PDB file of C-alpha atoms in Angstrom:
ATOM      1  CA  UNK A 599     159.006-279.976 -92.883  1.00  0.00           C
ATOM      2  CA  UNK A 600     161.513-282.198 -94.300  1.00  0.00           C
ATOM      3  CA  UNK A 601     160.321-285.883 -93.379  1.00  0.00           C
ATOM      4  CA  UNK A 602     164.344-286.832 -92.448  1.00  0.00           C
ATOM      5  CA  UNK A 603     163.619-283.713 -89.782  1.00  0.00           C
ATOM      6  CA  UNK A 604     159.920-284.617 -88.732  1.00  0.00           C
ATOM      7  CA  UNK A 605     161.458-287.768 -87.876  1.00  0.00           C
ATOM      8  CA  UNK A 606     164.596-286.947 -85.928  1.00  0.00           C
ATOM      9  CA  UNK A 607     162.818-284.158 -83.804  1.00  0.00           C
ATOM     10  CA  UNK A 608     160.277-286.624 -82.489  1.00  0.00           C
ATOM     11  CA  UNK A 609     163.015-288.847 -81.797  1.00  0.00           C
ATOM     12  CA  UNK A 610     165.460-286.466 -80.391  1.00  0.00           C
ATOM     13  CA  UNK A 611     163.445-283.466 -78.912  1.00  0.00           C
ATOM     14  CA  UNK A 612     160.034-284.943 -77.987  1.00  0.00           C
ATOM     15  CA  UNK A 613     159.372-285.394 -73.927  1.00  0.00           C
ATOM     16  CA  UNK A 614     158.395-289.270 -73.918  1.00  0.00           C
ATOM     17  CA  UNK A 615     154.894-289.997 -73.118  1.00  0.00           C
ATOM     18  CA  UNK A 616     153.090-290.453 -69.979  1.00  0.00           C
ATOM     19  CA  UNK A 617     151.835-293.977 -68.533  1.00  0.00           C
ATOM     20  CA  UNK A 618     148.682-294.638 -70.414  1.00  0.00           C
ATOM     21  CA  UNK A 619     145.268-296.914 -69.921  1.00  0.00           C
ATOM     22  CA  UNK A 620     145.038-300.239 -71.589  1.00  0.00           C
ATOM     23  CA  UNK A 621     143.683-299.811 -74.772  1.00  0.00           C
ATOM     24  CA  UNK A 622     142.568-303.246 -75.764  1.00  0.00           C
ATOM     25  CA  UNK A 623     141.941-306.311 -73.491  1.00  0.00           C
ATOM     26  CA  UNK A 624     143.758-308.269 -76.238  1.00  0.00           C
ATOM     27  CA  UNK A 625     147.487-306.267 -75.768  1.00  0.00           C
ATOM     28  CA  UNK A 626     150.231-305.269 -73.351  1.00  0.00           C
ATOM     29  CA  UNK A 627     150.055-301.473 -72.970  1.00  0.00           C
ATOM     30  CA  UNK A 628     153.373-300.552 -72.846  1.00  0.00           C
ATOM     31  CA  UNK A 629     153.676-296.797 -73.709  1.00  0.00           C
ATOM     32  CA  UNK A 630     156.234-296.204 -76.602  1.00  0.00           C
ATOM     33  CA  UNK A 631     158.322-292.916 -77.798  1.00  0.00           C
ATOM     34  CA  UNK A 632     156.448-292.568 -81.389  1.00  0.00           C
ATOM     35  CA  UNK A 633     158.440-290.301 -84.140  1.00  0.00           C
ATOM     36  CA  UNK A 634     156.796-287.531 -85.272  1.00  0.00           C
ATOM     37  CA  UNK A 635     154.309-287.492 -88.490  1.00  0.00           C
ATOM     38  CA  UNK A 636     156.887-287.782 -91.736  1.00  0.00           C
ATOM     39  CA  UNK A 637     156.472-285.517 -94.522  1.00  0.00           C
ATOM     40  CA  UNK A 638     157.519-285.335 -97.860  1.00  0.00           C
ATOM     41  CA  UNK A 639     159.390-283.113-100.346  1.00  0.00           C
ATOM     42  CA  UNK A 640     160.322-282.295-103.904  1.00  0.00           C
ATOM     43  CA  UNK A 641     163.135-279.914-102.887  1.00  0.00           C
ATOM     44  CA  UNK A 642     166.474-281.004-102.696  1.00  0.00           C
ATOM     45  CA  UNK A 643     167.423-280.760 -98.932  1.00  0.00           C
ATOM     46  CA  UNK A 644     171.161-279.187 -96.931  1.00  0.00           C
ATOM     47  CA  UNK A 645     171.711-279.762 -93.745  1.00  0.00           C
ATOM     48  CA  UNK A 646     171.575-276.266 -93.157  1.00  0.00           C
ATOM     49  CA  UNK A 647     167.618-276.467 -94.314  1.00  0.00           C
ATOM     50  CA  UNK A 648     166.840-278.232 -91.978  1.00  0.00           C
ATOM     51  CA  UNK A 649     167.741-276.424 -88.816  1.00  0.00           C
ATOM     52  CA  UNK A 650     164.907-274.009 -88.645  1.00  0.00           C
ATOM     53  CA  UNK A 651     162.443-276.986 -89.005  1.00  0.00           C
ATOM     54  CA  UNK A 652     164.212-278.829 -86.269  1.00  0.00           C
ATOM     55  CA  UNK A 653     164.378-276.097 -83.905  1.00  0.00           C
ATOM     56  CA  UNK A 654     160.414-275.611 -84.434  1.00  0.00           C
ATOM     57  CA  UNK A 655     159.489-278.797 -83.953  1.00  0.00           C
ATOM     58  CA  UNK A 656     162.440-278.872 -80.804  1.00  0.00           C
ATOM     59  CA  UNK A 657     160.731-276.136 -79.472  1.00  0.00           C
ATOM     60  CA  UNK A 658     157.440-277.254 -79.196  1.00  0.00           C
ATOM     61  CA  UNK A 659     158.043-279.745 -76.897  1.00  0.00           C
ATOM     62  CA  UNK A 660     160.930-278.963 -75.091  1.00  0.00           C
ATOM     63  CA  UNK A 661     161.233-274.777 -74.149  1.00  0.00           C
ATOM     64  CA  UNK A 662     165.064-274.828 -74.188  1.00  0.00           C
ATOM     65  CA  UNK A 663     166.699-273.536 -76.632  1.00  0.00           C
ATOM     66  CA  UNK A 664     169.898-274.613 -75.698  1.00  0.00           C
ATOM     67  CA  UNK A 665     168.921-278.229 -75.858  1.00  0.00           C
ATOM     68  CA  UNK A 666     167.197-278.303 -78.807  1.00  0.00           C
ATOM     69  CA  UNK A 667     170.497-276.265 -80.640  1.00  0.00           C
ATOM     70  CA  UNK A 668     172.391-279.160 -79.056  1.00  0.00           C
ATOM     71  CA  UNK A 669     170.347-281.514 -80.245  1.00  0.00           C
ATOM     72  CA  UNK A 670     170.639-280.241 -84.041  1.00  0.00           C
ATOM     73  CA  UNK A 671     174.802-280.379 -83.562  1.00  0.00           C
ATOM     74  CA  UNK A 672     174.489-283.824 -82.810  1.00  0.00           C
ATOM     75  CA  UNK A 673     172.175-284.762 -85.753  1.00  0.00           C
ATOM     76  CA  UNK A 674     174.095-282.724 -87.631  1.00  0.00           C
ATOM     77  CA  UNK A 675     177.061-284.960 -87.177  1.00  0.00           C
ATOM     78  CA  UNK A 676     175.526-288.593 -87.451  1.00  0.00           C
ATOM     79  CA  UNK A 677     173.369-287.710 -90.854  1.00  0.00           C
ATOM     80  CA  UNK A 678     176.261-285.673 -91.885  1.00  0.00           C
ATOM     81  CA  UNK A 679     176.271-288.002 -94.956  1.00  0.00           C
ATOM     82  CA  UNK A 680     172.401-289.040 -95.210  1.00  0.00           C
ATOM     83  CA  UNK A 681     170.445-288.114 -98.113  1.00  0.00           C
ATOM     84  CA  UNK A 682     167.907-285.267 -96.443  1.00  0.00           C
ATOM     85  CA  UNK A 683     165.014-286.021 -98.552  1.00  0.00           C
ATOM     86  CA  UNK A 684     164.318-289.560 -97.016  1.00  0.00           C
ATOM     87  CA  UNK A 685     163.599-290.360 -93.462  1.00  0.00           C
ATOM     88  CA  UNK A 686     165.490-293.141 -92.234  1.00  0.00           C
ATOM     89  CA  UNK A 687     164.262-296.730 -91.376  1.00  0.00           C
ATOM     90  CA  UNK A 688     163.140-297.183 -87.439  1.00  0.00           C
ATOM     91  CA  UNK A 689     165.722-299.831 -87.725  1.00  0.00           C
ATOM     92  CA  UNK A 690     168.559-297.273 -88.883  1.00  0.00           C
ATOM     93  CA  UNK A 691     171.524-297.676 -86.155  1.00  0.00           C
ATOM     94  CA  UNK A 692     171.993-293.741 -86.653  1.00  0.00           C
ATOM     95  CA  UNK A 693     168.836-293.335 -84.898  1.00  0.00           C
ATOM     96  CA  UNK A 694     169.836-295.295 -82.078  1.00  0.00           C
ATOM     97  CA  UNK A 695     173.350-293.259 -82.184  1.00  0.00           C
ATOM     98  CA  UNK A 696     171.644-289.936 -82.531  1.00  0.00           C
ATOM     99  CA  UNK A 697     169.714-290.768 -79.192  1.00  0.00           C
ATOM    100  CA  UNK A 698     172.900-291.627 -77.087  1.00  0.00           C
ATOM    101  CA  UNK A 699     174.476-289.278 -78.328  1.00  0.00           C
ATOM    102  CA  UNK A 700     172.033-286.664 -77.624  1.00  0.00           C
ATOM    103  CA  UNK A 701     171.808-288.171 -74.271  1.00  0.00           C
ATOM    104  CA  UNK A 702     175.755-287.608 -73.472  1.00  0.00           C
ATOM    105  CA  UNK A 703     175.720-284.154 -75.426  1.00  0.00           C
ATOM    106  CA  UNK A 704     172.462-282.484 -74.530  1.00  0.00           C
ATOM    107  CA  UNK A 705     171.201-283.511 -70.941  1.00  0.00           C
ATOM    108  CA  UNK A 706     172.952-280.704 -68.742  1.00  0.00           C
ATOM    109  CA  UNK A 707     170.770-278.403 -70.949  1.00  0.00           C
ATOM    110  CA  UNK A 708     167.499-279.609 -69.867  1.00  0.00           C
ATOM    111  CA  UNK A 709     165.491-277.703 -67.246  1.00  0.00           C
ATOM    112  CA  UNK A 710     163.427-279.957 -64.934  1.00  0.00           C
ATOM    113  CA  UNK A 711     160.485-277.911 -64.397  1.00  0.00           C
ATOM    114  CA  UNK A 712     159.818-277.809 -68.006  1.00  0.00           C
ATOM    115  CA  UNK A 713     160.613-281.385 -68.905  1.00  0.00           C
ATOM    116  CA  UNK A 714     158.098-282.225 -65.458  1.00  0.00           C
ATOM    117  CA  UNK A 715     155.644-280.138 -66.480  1.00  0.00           C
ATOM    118  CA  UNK A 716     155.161-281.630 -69.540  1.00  0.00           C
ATOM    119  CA  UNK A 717     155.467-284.875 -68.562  1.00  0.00           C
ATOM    120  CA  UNK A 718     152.687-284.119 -66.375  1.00  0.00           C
ATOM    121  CA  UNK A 719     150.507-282.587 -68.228  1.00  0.00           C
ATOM    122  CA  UNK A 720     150.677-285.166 -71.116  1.00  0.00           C
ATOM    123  CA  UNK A 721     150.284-287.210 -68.322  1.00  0.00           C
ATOM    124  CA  UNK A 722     146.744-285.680 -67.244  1.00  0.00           C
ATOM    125  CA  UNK A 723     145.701-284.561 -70.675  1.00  0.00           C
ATOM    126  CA  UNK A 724     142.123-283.497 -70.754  1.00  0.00           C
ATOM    127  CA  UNK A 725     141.148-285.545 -67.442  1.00  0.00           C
ATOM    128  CA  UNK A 726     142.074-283.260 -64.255  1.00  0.00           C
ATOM    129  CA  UNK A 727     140.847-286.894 -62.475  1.00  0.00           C
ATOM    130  CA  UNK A 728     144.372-288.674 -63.046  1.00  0.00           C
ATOM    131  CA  UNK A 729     146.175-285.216 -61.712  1.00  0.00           C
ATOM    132  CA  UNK A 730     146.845-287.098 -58.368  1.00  0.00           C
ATOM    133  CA  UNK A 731     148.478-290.328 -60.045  1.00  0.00           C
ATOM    134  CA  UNK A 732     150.457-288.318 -62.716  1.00  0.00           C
ATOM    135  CA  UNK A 733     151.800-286.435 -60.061  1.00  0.00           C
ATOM    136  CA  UNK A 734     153.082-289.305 -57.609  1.00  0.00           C
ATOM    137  CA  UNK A 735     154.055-290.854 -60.821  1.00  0.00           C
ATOM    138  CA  UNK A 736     157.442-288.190 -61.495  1.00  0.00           C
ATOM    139  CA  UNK A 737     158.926-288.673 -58.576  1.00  0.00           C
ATOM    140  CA  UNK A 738     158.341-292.356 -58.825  1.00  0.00           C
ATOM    141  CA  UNK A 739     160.506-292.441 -61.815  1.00  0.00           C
ATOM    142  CA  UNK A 740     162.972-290.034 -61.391  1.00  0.00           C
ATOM    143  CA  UNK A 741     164.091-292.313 -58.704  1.00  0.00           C
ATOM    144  CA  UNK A 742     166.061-294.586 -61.023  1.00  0.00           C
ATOM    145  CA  UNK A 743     165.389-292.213 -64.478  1.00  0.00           C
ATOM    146  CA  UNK A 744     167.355-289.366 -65.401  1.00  0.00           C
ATOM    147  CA  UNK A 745     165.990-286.456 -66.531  1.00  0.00           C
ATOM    148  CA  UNK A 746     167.160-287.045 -70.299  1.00  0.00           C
ATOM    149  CA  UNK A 747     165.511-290.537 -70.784  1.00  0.00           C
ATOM    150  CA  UNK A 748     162.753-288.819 -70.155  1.00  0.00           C
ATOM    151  CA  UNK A 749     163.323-286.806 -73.384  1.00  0.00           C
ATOM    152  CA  UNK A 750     165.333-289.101 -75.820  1.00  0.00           C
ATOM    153  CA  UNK A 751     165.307-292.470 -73.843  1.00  0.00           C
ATOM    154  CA  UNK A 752     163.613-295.690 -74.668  1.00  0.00           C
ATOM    155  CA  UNK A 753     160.574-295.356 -73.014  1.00  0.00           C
ATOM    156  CA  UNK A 754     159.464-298.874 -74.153  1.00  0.00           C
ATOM    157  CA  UNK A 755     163.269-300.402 -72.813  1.00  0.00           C
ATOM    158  CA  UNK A 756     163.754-302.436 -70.003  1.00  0.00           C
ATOM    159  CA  UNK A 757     165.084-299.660 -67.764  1.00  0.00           C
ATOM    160  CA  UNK A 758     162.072-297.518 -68.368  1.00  0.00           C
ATOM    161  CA  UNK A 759     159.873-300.850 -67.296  1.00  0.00           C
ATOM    162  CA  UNK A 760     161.779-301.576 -64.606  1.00  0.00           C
ATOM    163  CA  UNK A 761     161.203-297.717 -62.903  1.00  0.00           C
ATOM    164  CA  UNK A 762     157.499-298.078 -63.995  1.00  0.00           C
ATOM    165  CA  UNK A 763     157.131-301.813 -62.263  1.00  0.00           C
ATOM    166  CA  UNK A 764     158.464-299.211 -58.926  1.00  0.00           C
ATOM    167  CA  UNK A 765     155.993-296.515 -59.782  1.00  0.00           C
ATOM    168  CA  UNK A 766     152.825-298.642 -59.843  1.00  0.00           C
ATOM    169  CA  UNK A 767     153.572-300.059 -55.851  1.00  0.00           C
ATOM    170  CA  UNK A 768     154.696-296.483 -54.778  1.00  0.00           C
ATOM    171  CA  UNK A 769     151.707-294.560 -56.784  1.00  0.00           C
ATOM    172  CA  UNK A 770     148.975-297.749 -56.033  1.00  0.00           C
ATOM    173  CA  UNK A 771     145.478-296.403 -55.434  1.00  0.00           C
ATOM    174  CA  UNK A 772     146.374-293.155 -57.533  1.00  0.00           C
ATOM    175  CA  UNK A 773     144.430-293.895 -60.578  1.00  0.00           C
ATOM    176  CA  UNK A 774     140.641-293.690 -60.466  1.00  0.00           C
ATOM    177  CA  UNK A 775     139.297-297.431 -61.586  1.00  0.00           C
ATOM    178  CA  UNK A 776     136.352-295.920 -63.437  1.00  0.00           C
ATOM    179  CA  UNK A 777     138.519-293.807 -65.818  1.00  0.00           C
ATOM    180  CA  UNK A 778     140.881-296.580 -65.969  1.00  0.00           C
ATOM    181  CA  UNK A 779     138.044-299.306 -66.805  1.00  0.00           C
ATOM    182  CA  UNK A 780     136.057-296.429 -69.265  1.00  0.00           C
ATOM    183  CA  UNK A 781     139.289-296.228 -71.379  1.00  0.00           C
ATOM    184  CA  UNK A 782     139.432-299.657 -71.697  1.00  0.00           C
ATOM    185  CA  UNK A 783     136.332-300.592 -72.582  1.00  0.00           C
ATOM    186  CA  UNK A 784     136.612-297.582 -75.359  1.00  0.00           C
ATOM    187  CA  UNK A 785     139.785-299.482 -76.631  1.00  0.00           C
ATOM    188  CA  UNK A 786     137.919-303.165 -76.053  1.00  0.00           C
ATOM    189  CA  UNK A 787     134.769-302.402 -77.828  1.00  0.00           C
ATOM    190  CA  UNK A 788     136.292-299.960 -80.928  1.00  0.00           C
ATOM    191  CA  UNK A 789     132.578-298.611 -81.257  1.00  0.00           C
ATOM    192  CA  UNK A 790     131.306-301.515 -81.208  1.00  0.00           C
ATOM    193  CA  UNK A 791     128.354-301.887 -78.454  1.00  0.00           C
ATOM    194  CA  UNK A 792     127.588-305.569 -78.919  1.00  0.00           C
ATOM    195  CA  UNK A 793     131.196-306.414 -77.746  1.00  0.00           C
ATOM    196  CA  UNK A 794     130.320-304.515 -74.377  1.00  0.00           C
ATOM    197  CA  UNK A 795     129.168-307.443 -72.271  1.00  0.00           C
ATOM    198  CA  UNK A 796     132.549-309.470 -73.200  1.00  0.00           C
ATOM    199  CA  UNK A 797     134.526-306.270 -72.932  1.00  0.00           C
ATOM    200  CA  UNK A 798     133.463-306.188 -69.261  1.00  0.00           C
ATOM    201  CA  UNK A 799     133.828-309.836 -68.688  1.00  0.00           C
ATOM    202  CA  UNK A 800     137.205-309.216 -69.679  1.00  0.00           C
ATOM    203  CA  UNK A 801     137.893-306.089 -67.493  1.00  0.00           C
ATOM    204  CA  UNK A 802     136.608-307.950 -64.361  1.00  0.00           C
ATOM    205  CA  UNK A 803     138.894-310.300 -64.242  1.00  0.00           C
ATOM    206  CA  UNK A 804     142.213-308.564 -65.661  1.00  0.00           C
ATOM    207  CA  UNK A 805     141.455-306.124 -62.547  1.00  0.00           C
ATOM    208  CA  UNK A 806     140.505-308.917 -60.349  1.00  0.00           C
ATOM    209  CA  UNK A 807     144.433-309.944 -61.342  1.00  0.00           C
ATOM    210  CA  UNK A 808     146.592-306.553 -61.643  1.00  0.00           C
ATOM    211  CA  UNK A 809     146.264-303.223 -59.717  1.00  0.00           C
ATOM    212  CA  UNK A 810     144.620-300.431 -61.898  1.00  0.00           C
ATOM    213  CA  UNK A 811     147.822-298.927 -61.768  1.00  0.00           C
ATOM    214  CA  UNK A 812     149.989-301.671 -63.259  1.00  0.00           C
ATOM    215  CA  UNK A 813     147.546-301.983 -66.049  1.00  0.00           C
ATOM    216  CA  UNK A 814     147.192-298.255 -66.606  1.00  0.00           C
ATOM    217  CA  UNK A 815     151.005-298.627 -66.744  1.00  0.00           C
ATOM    218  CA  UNK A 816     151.384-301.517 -68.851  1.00  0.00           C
ATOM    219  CA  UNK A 817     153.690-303.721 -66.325  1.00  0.00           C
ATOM    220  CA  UNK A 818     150.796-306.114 -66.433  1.00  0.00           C
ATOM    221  CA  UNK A 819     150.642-308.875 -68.856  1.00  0.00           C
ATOM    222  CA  UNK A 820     147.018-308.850 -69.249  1.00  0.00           C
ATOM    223  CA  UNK A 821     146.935-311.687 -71.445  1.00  0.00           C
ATOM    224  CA  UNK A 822     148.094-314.150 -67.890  1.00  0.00           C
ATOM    225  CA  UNK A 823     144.916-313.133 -66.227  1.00  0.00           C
ATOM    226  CA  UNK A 824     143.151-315.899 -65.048  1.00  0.00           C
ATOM    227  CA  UNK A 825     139.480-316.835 -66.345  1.00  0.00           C
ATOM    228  CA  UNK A 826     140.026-314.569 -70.082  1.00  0.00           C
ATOM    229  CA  UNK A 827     138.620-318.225 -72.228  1.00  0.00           C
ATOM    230  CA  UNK A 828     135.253-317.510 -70.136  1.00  0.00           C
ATOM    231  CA  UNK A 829     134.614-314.174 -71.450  1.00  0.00           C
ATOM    232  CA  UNK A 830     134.812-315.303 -75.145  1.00  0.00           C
ATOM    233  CA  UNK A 831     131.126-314.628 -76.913  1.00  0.00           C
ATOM    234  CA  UNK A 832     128.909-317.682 -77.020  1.00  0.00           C
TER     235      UNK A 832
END
């Protein structure tokens, strides 16, 4: 695959992911649409190339074939004039375009069951635990969300914070602490055991502070929690 493609079918056919745990005592978790993998290529690249690639990668994330042909129109028009071979900046305004556009163009062709179910099972991944939280947590956020951010929206914006800061008061008590608190300390420690004791000074009191949920969520500045200094290794 084409990087150019890799890139644009992460951006413009990839469900966005679920709310995830705080991963490091020291950062706001805010969960963030991430492009697919890029890849590279000798080849010189046509537009035309580059539809089966898209499609494949479309169709791995999103069953709709309708959507993800959609989706290819619309890249086909804004990088109508890019060179194929080389994947765009994250700061290329076509990027940006290719979303809205897709957004306008495309929704209608979604189906909500499929775009749900992934969402929830992204959501849940390998921890059946989190099932009750991931599933208060859709209809938490289709509340204010349409069903296309969910696909090619800005899940780091301030719309998709706002319907999270919602979520975490309607879905509250959802998220088991333990699995919230074990995936932080795995992010806090990175392997390392001796940082455990400060790792759990620190969890203390950032859920002393914020509800699991708001910190599984990333709505919680973690780095405002009172008492942090005091955990610092002596």
């Amino acid at each position: 695959m084409v990087g150019l493609v890799a890139l644009l079918v992460g951006c413009a056919g990839s469900p966005a992911p679920a709310p995830s745990p705080a991963s490091t005592a020291e950062s706001n978790p805010t969960p963030a649409a991430e492009p697919a993998a890029t890849a590279t290529s000798t080849s010189k690249q046509t537009m035309e190339s580059q539809r089966e690639p898209f499609m494949q990668g479309c169709m791995k994330n999103v069953k709709a074939p309708d959507y993800c042909e959609c989706g290819f129109e619309q890249f086909r028009e804004v990088f109508k004039d890019a060179d194929l071979n080389q994947a765009p900046p994250d700061s290329d305004p076509r990027l940006v375009k290719l979303r809205e556009q897709t957004q306008a163009a495309c929704a209608s062709k979604l189906p909500e069951d499929q775009v749900k179910a992934s969402f929830v099972s992204g959501c849940i991944g390998d921890d059946q635990r989190k099932a009750a939280y991931c599933q208060c947590a859709w209809p938490a956020l289709r509340k204010t969300l349409a069903l296309s951010d969910f696909v090619v929206g800005d899940t780091g914006g301030p719309r998709f914070l706002e319907a999270k800061k919602a979520m975490v008061v309607v879905c509250k008590g959802k998220f088991p602490a333990d699995v919230a608190k074990a995936d932080f300390m795995t992010g806090c420690t990175k392997g390392d055991a001796g940082k455990g004791k400060v790792c759990e000074c620190l969890w203390k009191r950032v859920h002393a502070t914020f509800t699991t949920e708001e910190i599984v969520a990333g709505t919680a500045d973690v780095n405002a929690a009172p008492g942090l200094d005091q955990c610092k290794p002596h």
